[in-house]
mmCIF file as gemmi writes it, N, C-alpha and C atoms, coordinates in Angstrom:
data_model
loop_
_atom_site.group_PDB
_atom_site.id
_atom_site.type_symbol
_atom_site.label_atom_id
_atom_site.label_alt_id
_atom_site.label_comp_id
_atom_site.label_asym_id
_atom_site.label_entity_id
_atom_site.label_seq_id
_atom_site.pdbx_PDB_ins_code
_atom_site.Cartn_x
_atom_site.Cartn_y
_atom_site.Cartn_z
_atom_site.occupancy
_atom_site.B_iso_or_equiv
_atom_site.pdbx_formal_charge
_atom_site.auth_seq_id
_atom_site.auth_asym_id
_atom_site.pdbx_PDB_model_num
ATOM 1 N N . UNK Axp A 1 ? -21.188 4.549 180.282 1 0 ? 1 A 1
ATOM 2 C CA . UNK Axp A 1 ? -22.438 4.271 179.616 1 0 ? 1 A 1
ATOM 3 C C . UNK Axp A 1 ? -23.352 3.585 179.704 1 0 ? 1 A 1
ATOM 4 N N . UNK Axp A 2 ? -24.806 3.647 179.255 1 0 ? 2 A 1
ATOM 5 C CA . UNK Axp A 2 ? -25.807 2.994 179.509 1 0 ? 2 A 1
ATOM 6 C C . UNK Axp A 2 ? -26.532 2.462 178.283 1 0 ? 2 A 1
ATOM 7 N N . UNK Axp A 3 ? -26.608 1.457 177.886 1 0 ? 3 A 1
ATOM 8 C CA . UNK Axp A 3 ? -27.071 0.37 177.097 1 0 ? 3 A 1
ATOM 9 C C . UNK Axp A 3 ? -28.631 0.137 177.543 1 0 ? 3 A 1
ATOM 10 N N . UNK Axp A 4 ? -29.873 -0.153 176.522 1 0 ? 4 A 1
ATOM 11 C CA . UNK Axp A 4 ? -30.782 -0.849 176.297 1 0 ? 4 A 1
ATOM 12 C C . UNK Axp A 4 ? -30.184 -2.185 176.084 1 0 ? 4 A 1
ATOM 13 N N . UNK Axp A 5 ? -30.662 -3.207 176.908 1 0 ? 5 A 1
ATOM 14 C CA . UNK Axp A 5 ? -30.553 -4.92 176.37 1 0 ? 5 A 1
ATOM 15 C C . UNK Axp A 5 ? -32.423 -5.334 176.16 1 0 ? 5 A 1
ATOM 16 N N . UNK Axp A 6 ? -32.245 -5.937 174.677 1 0 ? 6 A 1
ATOM 17 C CA . UNK Axp A 6 ? -33.785 -6.308 174.414 1 0 ? 6 A 1
ATOM 18 C C . UNK Axp A 6 ? -33.351 -8.019 174.608 1 0 ? 6 A 1
ATOM 19 N N . UNK Axp A 7 ? -34.349 -8.941 175.271 1 0 ? 7 A 1
ATOM 20 C CA . UNK Axp A 7 ? -34.492 -9.899 174.717 1 0 ? 7 A 1
ATOM 21 C C . UNK Axp A 7 ? -35.292 -11.052 174.626 1 0 ? 7 A 1
ATOM 22 N N . UNK Axp A 8 ? -35.118 -11.577 173.845 1 0 ? 8 A 1
ATOM 23 C CA . UNK Axp A 8 ? -36.306 -12.506 173.121 1 0 ? 8 A 1
ATOM 24 C C . UNK Axp A 8 ? -36.387 -13.923 173.581 1 0 ? 8 A 1
ATOM 25 N N . UNK Axp A 9 ? -37.893 -14.341 173.435 1 0 ? 9 A 1
ATOM 26 C CA . UNK Axp A 9 ? -37.902 -16.149 173.309 1 0 ? 9 A 1
ATOM 27 C C . UNK Axp A 9 ? -37.089 -16.445 174.94 1 0 ? 9 A 1
ATOM 28 N N . UNK Axp A 10 ? -36.423 -17.339 174.77 1 0 ? 10 A 1
ATOM 29 C CA . UNK Axp A 10 ? -35.96 -17.948 175.654 1 0 ? 10 A 1
ATOM 30 C C . UNK Axp A 10 ? -34.504 -17.466 176.807 1 0 ? 10 A 1
ATOM 31 N N . UNK Axp A 11 ? -33.992 -16.293 175.717 1 0 ? 11 A 1
ATOM 32 C CA . UNK Axp A 11 ? -32.855 -15.586 176.534 1 0 ? 11 A 1
ATOM 33 C C . UNK Axp A 11 ? -34.146 -14.62 177.484 1 0 ? 11 A 1
ATOM 34 N N . UNK Axp A 12 ? -35.212 -13.981 177.507 1 0 ? 12 A 1
ATOM 35 C CA . UNK Axp A 12 ? -35.804 -13.109 177.363 1 0 ? 12 A 1
ATOM 36 C C . UNK Axp A 12 ? -36.774 -13.974 179.29 1 0 ? 12 A 1
ATOM 37 N N . UNK Axp A 13 ? -36.802 -14.933 178.795 1 0 ? 13 A 1
ATOM 38 C CA . UNK Axp A 13 ? -36.827 -16.017 180.117 1 0 ? 13 A 1
ATOM 39 C C . UNK Axp A 13 ? -35.942 -16.359 180.719 1 0 ? 13 A 1
ATOM 40 N N . UNK Axp A 14 ? -34.714 -16.233 180.315 1 0 ? 14 A 1
ATOM 41 C CA . UNK Axp A 14 ? -33.376 -16.322 181.18 1 0 ? 14 A 1
ATOM 42 C C . UNK Axp A 14 ? -33.118 -15.166 182.215 1 0 ? 14 A 1
ATOM 43 N N . UNK Axp A 15 ? -33.114 -14.104 181.649 1 0 ? 15 A 1
ATOM 44 C CA . UNK Axp A 15 ? -33.004 -12.543 182.089 1 0 ? 15 A 1
ATOM 45 C C . UNK Axp A 15 ? -34.269 -12.175 183.171 1 0 ? 15 A 1
ATOM 46 N N . UNK Axp A 16 ? -35.436 -12.946 182.641 1 0 ? 16 A 1
ATOM 47 C CA . UNK Axp A 16 ? -36.819 -13.076 183.816 1 0 ? 16 A 1
ATOM 48 C C . UNK Axp A 16 ? -37.388 -11.479 183.279 1 0 ? 16 A 1
ATOM 49 N N . UNK Axp A 17 ? -36.873 -10.769 182.208 1 0 ? 17 A 1
ATOM 50 C CA . UNK Axp A 17 ? -37.446 -9.405 181.902 1 0 ? 17 A 1
ATOM 51 C C . UNK Axp A 17 ? -37.134 -8.991 180.18 1 0 ? 17 A 1
ATOM 52 N N . UNK Axp A 18 ? -38.124 -7.953 179.436 1 0 ? 18 A 1
ATOM 53 C CA . UNK Axp A 18 ? -37.87 -8.405 178.169 1 0 ? 18 A 1
ATOM 54 C C . UNK Axp A 18 ? -36.512 -7.615 177.741 1 0 ? 18 A 1
ATOM 55 N N . UNK Axp A 19 ? -36.726 -5.841 178.736 1 0 ? 19 A 1
ATOM 56 C CA . UNK Axp A 19 ? -35.677 -4.98 178.39 1 0 ? 19 A 1
ATOM 57 C C . UNK Axp A 19 ? -35.078 -4.671 180.035 1 0 ? 19 A 1
ATOM 58 N N . UNK Axp A 20 ? -33.552 -4.676 179.941 1 0 ? 20 A 1
ATOM 59 C CA . UNK Axp A 20 ? -32.553 -4.417 181.046 1 0 ? 20 A 1
ATOM 60 C C . UNK Axp A 20 ? -32.356 -3.034 180.375 1 0 ? 20 A 1
ATOM 61 N N . UNK Axp A 21 ? -31.86 -1.905 181.291 1 0 ? 21 A 1
ATOM 62 C CA . UNK Axp A 21 ? -31.123 -1.285 180.984 1 0 ? 21 A 1
ATOM 63 C C . UNK Axp A 21 ? -29.414 -1.537 181.785 1 0 ? 21 A 1
ATOM 64 N N . UNK Axp A 22 ? -28.339 -1.203 180.905 1 0 ? 22 A 1
ATOM 65 C CA . UNK Axp A 22 ? -27.011 -1.766 181.63 1 0 ? 22 A 1
ATOM 66 C C . UNK Axp A 22 ? -26.077 -0.531 181.441 1 0 ? 22 A 1
ATOM 67 N N . UNK Axp A 23 ? -25.356 -0.322 182.25 1 0 ? 23 A 1
ATOM 68 C CA . UNK Axp A 23 ? -24.308 0.356 182.576 1 0 ? 23 A 1
ATOM 69 C C . UNK Axp A 23 ? -22.502 -0.162 182.112 1 0 ? 23 A 1
ATOM 70 N N . UNK Axp A 24 ? -22.269 0.364 181.39 1 0 ? 24 A 1
ATOM 71 C CA . UNK Axp A 24 ? -20.755 0.16 180.818 1 0 ? 24 A 1
ATOM 72 C C . UNK Axp A 24 ? -19.67 0.695 180.877 1 0 ? 24 A 1
ATOM 73 N N . UNK Axp A 25 ? -18.298 0.32 180.703 1 0 ? 25 A 1
ATOM 74 C CA . UNK Axp A 25 ? -17.331 1.349 180.819 1 0 ? 25 A 1
ATOM 75 C C . UNK Axp A 25 ? -17.219 1.728 179.196 1 0 ? 25 A 1
ATOM 76 N N . UNK Axp A 26 ? -17 3.412 178.898 1 0 ? 26 A 1
ATOM 77 C CA . UNK Axp A 26 ? -16.807 3.762 177.942 1 0 ? 26 A 1
ATOM 78 C C . UNK Axp A 26 ? -16.272 3.166 176.661 1 0 ? 26 A 1
ATOM 79 N N . UNK Axp A 27 ? -15.416 2.15 177.145 1 0 ? 27 A 1
ATOM 80 C CA . UNK Axp A 27 ? -14.653 1.037 175.841 1 0 ? 27 A 1
ATOM 81 C C . UNK Axp A 27 ? -15.113 -0.044 175.708 1 0 ? 27 A 1
ATOM 82 N N . UNK Axp A 28 ? -16.633 -0.293 176.119 1 0 ? 28 A 1
ATOM 83 C CA . UNK Axp A 28 ? -16.927 -1.816 176.33 1 0 ? 28 A 1
ATOM 84 C C . UNK Axp A 28 ? -17.53 -1.966 174.633 1 0 ? 28 A 1
ATOM 85 N N . UNK Axp A 29 ? -17.279 -3.056 174.487 1 0 ? 29 A 1
ATOM 86 C CA . UNK Axp A 29 ? -17.474 -4.248 173.175 1 0 ? 29 A 1
ATOM 87 C C . UNK Axp A 29 ? -18.62 -4.894 173.375 1 0 ? 29 A 1
ATOM 88 N N . UNK Axp A 30 ? -19.662 -5.284 172.423 1 0 ? 30 A 1
ATOM 89 C CA . UNK Axp A 30 ? -20.294 -5.868 172.264 1 0 ? 30 A 1
ATOM 90 C C . UNK Axp A 30 ? -19.896 -7.806 173.045 1 0 ? 30 A 1
ATOM 91 N N . UNK Axp A 31 ? -19.022 -7.785 172.576 1 0 ? 31 A 1
ATOM 92 C CA . UNK Axp A 31 ? -18.317 -9.05 173.672 1 0 ? 31 A 1
ATOM 93 C C . UNK Axp A 31 ? -18.213 -9.005 174.507 1 0 ? 31 A 1
ATOM 94 N N . UNK Axp A 32 ? -17.761 -7.698 175.213 1 0 ? 32 A 1
ATOM 95 C CA . UNK Axp A 32 ? -17.961 -7.75 177.178 1 0 ? 32 A 1
ATOM 96 C C . UNK Axp A 32 ? -19.024 -7.558 177.36 1 0 ? 32 A 1
ATOM 97 N N . UNK Axp A 33 ? -20.054 -7.031 177.07 1 0 ? 33 A 1
ATOM 98 C CA . UNK Axp A 33 ? -21.686 -7.187 177.165 1 0 ? 33 A 1
ATOM 99 C C . UNK Axp A 33 ? -21.722 -8.48 177.318 1 0 ? 33 A 1
ATOM 100 N N . UNK Axp A 34 ? -21.64 -9.283 176.108 1 0 ? 34 A 1
ATOM 101 C CA . UNK Axp A 34 ? -21.846 -10.323 175.389 1 0 ? 34 A 1
ATOM 102 C C . UNK Axp A 34 ? -21.485 -11.785 177.52 1 0 ? 34 A 1
ATOM 103 N N . UNK Axp A 35 ? -20.38 -11.603 177.473 1 0 ? 35 A 1
ATOM 104 C CA . UNK Axp A 35 ? -19.8 -12.017 178.59 1 0 ? 35 A 1
ATOM 105 C C . UNK Axp A 35 ? -19.965 -11.476 179.524 1 0 ? 35 A 1
ATOM 106 N N . UNK Axp A 36 ? -20.381 -10.538 180.157 1 0 ? 36 A 1
ATOM 107 C CA . UNK Axp A 36 ? -20.672 -10.008 181.232 1 0 ? 36 A 1
ATOM 108 C C . UNK Axp A 36 ? -22.599 -10.158 181.601 1 0 ? 36 A 1
ATOM 109 N N . UNK Axp A 37 ? -22.801 -10.776 180.496 1 0 ? 37 A 1
ATOM 110 C CA . UNK Axp A 37 ? -24.362 -11.194 180.301 1 0 ? 37 A 1
ATOM 111 C C . UNK Axp A 37 ? -24.11 -12.827 180.75 1 0 ? 37 A 1
ATOM 112 N N . UNK Axp A 38 ? -23.464 -13.55 180.136 1 0 ? 38 A 1
ATOM 113 C CA . UNK Axp A 38 ? -23.34 -14.296 180.497 1 0 ? 38 A 1
ATOM 114 C C . UNK Axp A 38 ? -22.838 -14.871 181.536 1 0 ? 38 A 1
ATOM 115 N N . UNK Axp A 39 ? -22.04 -14.383 182.839 1 0 ? 39 A 1
ATOM 116 C CA . UNK Axp A 39 ? -21.878 -14.36 183.994 1 0 ? 39 A 1
ATOM 117 C C . UNK Axp A 39 ? -22.919 -14.394 185.019 1 0 ? 39 A 1
ATOM 118 N N . UNK Axp A 40 ? -23.6 -12.771 184.42 1 0 ? 40 A 1
ATOM 119 C CA . UNK Axp A 40 ? -24.783 -12.467 185.395 1 0 ? 40 A 1
ATOM 120 C C . UNK Axp A 40 ? -25.89 -13.593 185.185 1 0 ? 40 A 1
ATOM 121 N N . UNK Axp A 41 ? -26.707 -14.066 184.419 1 0 ? 41 A 1
ATOM 122 C CA . UNK Axp A 41 ? -27.437 -14.837 184.215 1 0 ? 41 A 1
ATOM 123 C C . UNK Axp A 41 ? -27.033 -16.467 184.221 1 0 ? 41 A 1
ATOM 124 N N . UNK Axp A 42 ? -27.369 -17.501 185.091 1 0 ? 42 A 1
ATOM 125 C CA . UNK Axp A 42 ? -26.844 -18.722 184.729 1 0 ? 42 A 1
ATOM 126 C C . UNK Axp A 42 ? -28.033 -19.074 183.512 1 0 ? 42 A 1
ATOM 127 N N . UNK Axp A 43 ? -29.065 -18.815 183.086 1 0 ? 43 A 1
ATOM 128 C CA . UNK Axp A 43 ? -29.612 -19.714 181.993 1 0 ? 43 A 1
ATOM 129 C C . UNK Axp A 43 ? -28.762 -18.683 180.564 1 0 ? 43 A 1
ATOM 130 N N . UNK Axp A 44 ? -27.893 -17.452 180.631 1 0 ? 44 A 1
ATOM 131 C CA . UNK Axp A 44 ? -26.929 -17.541 179.295 1 0 ? 44 A 1
ATOM 132 C C . UNK Axp A 44 ? -25.837 -17.74 179.56 1 0 ? 44 A 1
ATOM 133 N N . UNK Axp A 45 ? -25.137 -18.719 180.212 1 0 ? 45 A 1
ATOM 134 C CA . UNK Axp A 45 ? -23.979 -19.321 180.527 1 0 ? 45 A 1
ATOM 135 C C . UNK Axp A 45 ? -23.709 -20.368 179.487 1 0 ? 45 A 1
ATOM 136 N N . UNK Axp A 46 ? -22.87 -20.009 178.418 1 0 ? 46 A 1
ATOM 137 C CA . UNK Axp A 46 ? -22.559 -20.372 177.386 1 0 ? 46 A 1
ATOM 138 C C . UNK Axp A 46 ? -23.255 -20.212 176.353 1 0 ? 46 A 1
ATOM 139 N N . UNK Axp A 47 ? -24.058 -19.643 176.289 1 0 ? 47 A 1
ATOM 140 C CA . UNK Axp A 47 ? -25.322 -19.137 175.398 1 0 ? 47 A 1
ATOM 141 C C . UNK Axp A 47 ? -24.977 -18.772 174.13 1 0 ? 47 A 1
ATOM 142 N N . UNK Axp A 48 ? -24.153 -17.663 174.689 1 0 ? 48 A 1
ATOM 143 C CA . UNK Axp A 48 ? -24.201 -16.465 173.64 1 0 ? 48 A 1
ATOM 144 C C . UNK Axp A 48 ? -22.981 -16.506 172.827 1 0 ? 48 A 1
ATOM 145 N N . UNK Axp A 49 ? -21.996 -16.851 173.521 1 0 ? 49 A 1
ATOM 146 C CA . UNK Axp A 49 ? -20.245 -16.851 172.909 1 0 ? 49 A 1
ATOM 147 C C . UNK Axp A 49 ? -19.715 -18.31 172.838 1 0 ? 49 A 1
ATOM 148 N N . UNK Axp A 50 ? -19.046 -18.502 171.206 1 0 ? 50 A 1
ATOM 149 C CA . UNK Axp A 50 ? -18.384 -19.72 171.165 1 0 ? 50 A 1
ATOM 150 C C . UNK Axp A 50 ? -16.931 -19.869 170.485 1 0 ? 50 A 1
ATOM 151 N N . UNK Axp A 51 ? -15.966 -20.376 170.936 1 0 ? 51 A 1
ATOM 152 C CA . UNK Axp A 51 ? -15.243 -19.907 170.473 1 0 ? 51 A 1
ATOM 153 C C . UNK Axp A 51 ? -14.412 -18.706 169.694 1 0 ? 51 A 1
ATOM 154 N N . UNK Axp A 52 ? -14.7 -18.09 170.572 1 0 ? 52 A 1
ATOM 155 C CA . UNK Axp A 52 ? -14.424 -16.325 170.505 1 0 ? 52 A 1
ATOM 156 C C . UNK Axp A 52 ? -15.545 -15.624 169.639 1 0 ? 52 A 1
ATOM 157 N N . UNK Axp A 53 ? -16.363 -16.367 169.1 1 0 ? 53 A 1
ATOM 158 C CA . UNK Axp A 53 ? -17.252 -15.302 168.459 1 0 ? 53 A 1
ATOM 159 C C . UNK Axp A 53 ? -18.757 -15.806 168.653 1 0 ? 53 A 1
ATOM 160 N N . UNK Axp A 54 ? -19.531 -14.682 167.768 1 0 ? 54 A 1
ATOM 161 C CA . UNK Axp A 54 ? -21.436 -15.473 168.591 1 0 ? 54 A 1
ATOM 162 C C . UNK Axp A 54 ? -21.808 -16.81 168.204 1 0 ? 54 A 1
ATOM 163 N N . UNK Axp A 55 ? -22.301 -17.233 169.18 1 0 ? 55 A 1
ATOM 164 C CA . UNK Axp A 55 ? -22.74 -18.815 168.496 1 0 ? 55 A 1
ATOM 165 C C . UNK Axp A 55 ? -23.325 -18.61 167.663 1 0 ? 55 A 1
ATOM 166 N N . UNK Axp A 56 ? -23.189 -19.837 166.907 1 0 ? 56 A 1
ATOM 167 C CA . UNK Axp A 56 ? -24.268 -20.246 165.569 1 0 ? 56 A 1
ATOM 168 C C . UNK Axp A 56 ? -25.619 -19.72 165.689 1 0 ? 56 A 1
ATOM 169 N N . UNK Axp A 57 ? -26.207 -19.163 165.207 1 0 ? 57 A 1
ATOM 170 C CA . UNK Axp A 57 ? -27.851 -19.108 164.893 1 0 ? 57 A 1
ATOM 171 C C . UNK Axp A 57 ? -28.345 -18.142 166.47 1 0 ? 57 A 1
ATOM 172 N N . UNK Axp A 58 ? -27.392 -17.468 166.902 1 0 ? 58 A 1
ATOM 173 C CA . UNK Axp A 58 ? -27.582 -16.908 168.242 1 0 ? 58 A 1
ATOM 174 C C . UNK Axp A 58 ? -26.945 -14.909 167.151 1 0 ? 58 A 1
ATOM 175 N N . UNK Axp A 59 ? -28.834 -13.966 166.998 1 0 ? 59 A 1
ATOM 176 C CA . UNK Axp A 59 ? -28.389 -13.112 166.342 1 0 ? 59 A 1
ATOM 177 C C . UNK Axp A 59 ? -28.534 -12.105 167.673 1 0 ? 59 A 1
ATOM 178 N N . UNK Axp A 60 ? -27.512 -11.317 167.163 1 0 ? 60 A 1
ATOM 179 C CA . UNK Axp A 60 ? -27.055 -9.601 168.198 1 0 ? 60 A 1
ATOM 180 C C . UNK Axp A 60 ? -26.923 -8.429 167.227 1 0 ? 60 A 1
ATOM 181 N N . UNK Axp A 61 ? -27.662 -7.96 167.578 1 0 ? 61 A 1
ATOM 182 C CA . UNK Axp A 61 ? -28.03 -6.583 166.861 1 0 ? 61 A 1
ATOM 183 C C . UNK Axp A 61 ? -27.726 -5.509 167.891 1 0 ? 61 A 1
ATOM 184 N N . UNK Axp A 62 ? -26.869 -4.769 166.981 1 0 ? 62 A 1
ATOM 185 C CA . UNK Axp A 62 ? -26.594 -3.393 167.544 1 0 ? 62 A 1
ATOM 186 C C . UNK Axp A 62 ? -27.524 -2.2 167.086 1 0 ? 62 A 1
ATOM 187 N N . UNK Axp A 63 ? -28.453 -1.366 167.482 1 0 ? 63 A 1
ATOM 188 C CA . UNK Axp A 63 ? -29.29 -0.93 166.604 1 0 ? 63 A 1
ATOM 189 C C . UNK Axp A 63 ? -29.993 -1.329 165.462 1 0 ? 63 A 1
ATOM 190 N N . UNK Axp A 64 ? -30.154 -2.697 165.98 1 0 ? 64 A 1
ATOM 191 C CA . UNK Axp A 64 ? -31.359 -3.178 164.399 1 0 ? 64 A 1
ATOM 192 C C . UNK Axp A 64 ? -30.055 -3.587 163.145 1 0 ? 64 A 1
ATOM 193 N N . UNK Axp A 65 ? -28.822 -3.35 163.573 1 0 ? 65 A 1
ATOM 194 C CA . UNK Axp A 65 ? -27.923 -4.115 162.816 1 0 ? 65 A 1
ATOM 195 C C . UNK Axp A 65 ? -26.695 -5.337 162.815 1 0 ? 65 A 1
ATOM 196 N N . UNK Axp A 66 ? -26.865 -6.698 162.273 1 0 ? 66 A 1
ATOM 197 C CA . UNK Axp A 66 ? -26.302 -7.535 163.204 1 0 ? 66 A 1
ATOM 198 C C . UNK Axp A 66 ? -24.774 -7.489 163.278 1 0 ? 66 A 1
ATOM 199 N N . UNK Axp A 67 ? -24.271 -7.535 164.651 1 0 ? 67 A 1
ATOM 200 C CA . UNK Axp A 67 ? -22.852 -7.356 164.448 1 0 ? 67 A 1
ATOM 201 C C . UNK Axp A 67 ? -21.941 -8.2 163.943 1 0 ? 67 A 1
ATOM 202 N N . UNK Axp A 68 ? -22.406 -9.29 163.549 1 0 ? 68 A 1
ATOM 203 C CA . UNK Axp A 68 ? -21.482 -10.303 162.081 1 0 ? 68 A 1
ATOM 204 C C . UNK Axp A 68 ? -21.43 -9.745 161.024 1 0 ? 68 A 1
ATOM 205 N N . UNK Axp A 69 ? -21.929 -8.725 161.351 1 0 ? 69 A 1
ATOM 206 C CA . UNK Axp A 69 ? -21.828 -8.104 159.992 1 0 ? 69 A 1
ATOM 207 C C . UNK Axp A 69 ? -20.684 -6.692 159.946 1 0 ? 69 A 1
ATOM 208 N N . UNK Axp A 70 ? -20.745 -5.939 161.017 1 0 ? 70 A 1
ATOM 209 C CA . UNK Axp A 70 ? -20.261 -4.505 161.669 1 0 ? 70 A 1
ATOM 210 C C . UNK Axp A 70 ? -18.563 -5.422 162.177 1 0 ? 70 A 1
ATOM 211 N N . UNK Axp A 71 ? -17.936 -5.322 163.285 1 0 ? 71 A 1
ATOM 212 C CA . UNK Axp A 71 ? -17.043 -5.999 163.963 1 0 ? 71 A 1
ATOM 213 C C . UNK Axp A 71 ? -17.025 -7.6 164.554 1 0 ? 71 A 1
ATOM 214 N N . UNK Axp A 72 ? -18.368 -7.546 164.641 1 0 ? 72 A 1
ATOM 215 C CA . UNK Axp A 72 ? -18.478 -9.388 165.91 1 0 ? 72 A 1
ATOM 216 C C . UNK Axp A 72 ? -18.503 -8.631 167.221 1 0 ? 72 A 1
ATOM 217 N N . UNK Axp A 73 ? -17.884 -9.367 167.821 1 0 ? 73 A 1
ATOM 218 C CA . UNK Axp A 73 ? -17.402 -8.867 169.111 1 0 ? 73 A 1
ATOM 219 C C . UNK Axp A 73 ? -16.694 -7.925 169.391 1 0 ? 73 A 1
ATOM 220 N N . UNK Axp A 74 ? -16.441 -7.346 168.6 1 0 ? 74 A 1
ATOM 221 C CA . UNK Axp A 74 ? -15.728 -6.49 168.907 1 0 ? 74 A 1
ATOM 222 C C . UNK Axp A 74 ? -15.921 -5.148 168.248 1 0 ? 74 A 1
ATOM 223 N N . UNK Axp A 75 ? -17.689 -5.147 168.234 1 0 ? 75 A 1
ATOM 224 C CA . UNK Axp A 75 ? -18.305 -3.983 167.696 1 0 ? 75 A 1
ATOM 225 C C . UNK Axp A 75 ? -18.204 -2.839 168.752 1 0 ? 75 A 1
ATOM 226 N N . UNK Axp A 76 ? -18.007 -2.033 169.028 1 0 ? 76 A 1
ATOM 227 C CA . UNK Axp A 76 ? -17.721 -0.616 169.885 1 0 ? 76 A 1
ATOM 228 C C . UNK Axp A 76 ? -19.239 -0.537 169.944 1 0 ? 76 A 1
ATOM 229 N N . UNK Axp A 77 ? -19.2 0.354 171.364 1 0 ? 77 A 1
ATOM 230 C CA . UNK Axp A 77 ? -20.472 0.343 171.446 1 0 ? 77 A 1
ATOM 231 C C . UNK Axp A 77 ? -20.755 2.107 171.856 1 0 ? 77 A 1
ATOM 232 N N . UNK Axp A 78 ? -21.853 3.193 172.084 1 0 ? 78 A 1
ATOM 233 C CA . UNK Axp A 78 ? -21.819 4.406 172.529 1 0 ? 78 A 1
ATOM 234 C C . UNK Axp A 78 ? -22.811 4.156 172.993 1 0 ? 78 A 1
ATOM 235 N N . UNK Axp A 79 ? -23.095 5.186 174.037 1 0 ? 79 A 1
ATOM 236 C CA . UNK Axp A 79 ? -24.244 5.6 174.842 1 0 ? 79 A 1
ATOM 237 C C . UNK Axp A 79 ? -25.377 5.38 174.842 1 0 ? 79 A 1
ATOM 238 N N . UNK Axp A 80 ? -26.393 5.241 174.725 1 0 ? 80 A 1
ATOM 239 C CA . UNK Axp A 80 ? -27.731 4.848 173.789 1 0 ? 80 A 1
ATOM 240 C C . UNK Axp A 80 ? -28.033 3.562 173.517 1 0 ? 80 A 1
ATOM 241 N N . UNK Axp A 81 ? -27.173 3.161 172.825 1 0 ? 81 A 1
ATOM 242 C CA . UNK Axp A 81 ? -27.131 1.915 172.08 1 0 ? 81 A 1
ATOM 243 C C . UNK Axp A 81 ? -27.765 1.087 172.726 1 0 ? 81 A 1
ATOM 244 N N . UNK Axp A 82 ? -28.461 0.366 171.339 1 0 ? 82 A 1
ATOM 245 C CA . UNK Axp A 82 ? -29.951 -0.554 172.069 1 0 ? 82 A 1
ATOM 246 C C . UNK Axp A 82 ? -29.275 -1.834 171.773 1 0 ? 82 A 1
ATOM 247 N N . UNK Axp A 83 ? -28.641 -2.958 172.152 1 0 ? 83 A 1
ATOM 248 C CA . UNK Axp A 83 ? -28.631 -4.461 171.816 1 0 ? 83 A 1
ATOM 249 C C . UNK Axp A 83 ? -29.79 -5.39 171.998 1 0 ? 83 A 1
ATOM 250 N N . UNK Axp A 84 ? -29.971 -6.078 170.828 1 0 ? 84 A 1
ATOM 251 C CA . UNK Axp A 84 ? -30.403 -6.937 171.014 1 0 ? 84 A 1
ATOM 252 C C . UNK Axp A 84 ? -30.609 -8.352 170.499 1 0 ? 84 A 1
ATOM 253 N N . UNK Axp A 85 ? -31.012 -9.16 171.531 1 0 ? 85 A 1
ATOM 254 C CA . UNK Axp A 85 ? -30.359 -10.714 171.698 1 0 ? 85 A 1
ATOM 255 C C . UNK Axp A 85 ? -31.284 -11.917 171.335 1 0 ? 85 A 1
ATOM 256 N N . UNK Axp A 86 ? -31.433 -12.563 170.077 1 0 ? 86 A 1
ATOM 257 C CA . UNK Axp A 86 ? -32.601 -13.459 169.897 1 0 ? 86 A 1
ATOM 258 C C . UNK Axp A 86 ? -31.729 -14.874 170.061 1 0 ? 86 A 1
ATOM 259 N N . UNK Axp A 87 ? -32.393 -15.73 170.192 1 0 ? 87 A 1
ATOM 260 C CA . UNK Axp A 87 ? -31.814 -16.541 170.15 1 0 ? 87 A 1
ATOM 261 C C . UNK Axp A 87 ? -32.015 -17.909 168.964 1 0 ? 87 A 1
ATOM 262 N N . UNK Axp A 88 ? -31.678 -18.823 168.74 1 0 ? 88 A 1
ATOM 263 C CA . UNK Axp A 88 ? -31.455 -19.599 168.558 1 0 ? 88 A 1
ATOM 264 C C . UNK Axp A 88 ? -33.124 -20.044 167.794 1 0 ? 88 A 1
ATOM 265 N N . UNK Axp A 89 ? -33.66 -19.806 166.325 1 0 ? 89 A 1
ATOM 266 C CA . UNK Axp A 89 ? -35.152 -20.194 166.51 1 0 ? 89 A 1
ATOM 267 C C . UNK Axp A 89 ? -35.471 -21.431 165.381 1 0 ? 89 A 1
ATOM 268 N N . UNK Axp A 90 ? -36.26 -22.196 165.859 1 0 ? 90 A 1
ATOM 269 C CA . UNK Axp A 90 ? -36.428 -23.626 165.312 1 0 ? 90 A 1
ATOM 270 C C . UNK Axp A 90 ? -37.746 -23.369 165.125 1 0 ? 90 A 1
ATOM 271 N N . UNK Axp A 91 ? -38.418 -24.376 164.104 1 0 ? 91 A 1
ATOM 272 C CA . UNK Axp A 91 ? -40.207 -24.431 163.784 1 0 ? 91 A 1
ATOM 273 C C . UNK Axp A 91 ? -39.882 -24.927 162.147 1 0 ? 91 A 1
ATOM 274 N N . UNK Axp A 92 ? -41.515 -24.781 161.989 1 0 ? 92 A 1
ATOM 275 C CA . UNK Axp A 92 ? -41.603 -25.06 160.445 1 0 ? 92 A 1
ATOM 276 C C . UNK Axp A 92 ? -43.153 -24.554 159.82 1 0 ? 92 A 1
């Protein structure tokens, strides 16, 4: 199946573009996608997952819903889903 992945701020810089289309197996989860991204892009290595969960202050949304309020890394995916990945935000 195919997903649309959207990246913001420093994660966009690490990937080199705002949006990519990503093919995954039919039984893939959000965790599978994040592990693949960490392996594929050096700038994302160790930035998305920590101790079996989405890293603190990183926001990952599946079709606009935060995955920590779904099934976390075990959130299942469907063809055409959009995954948005936001880095920690700082400022004042």
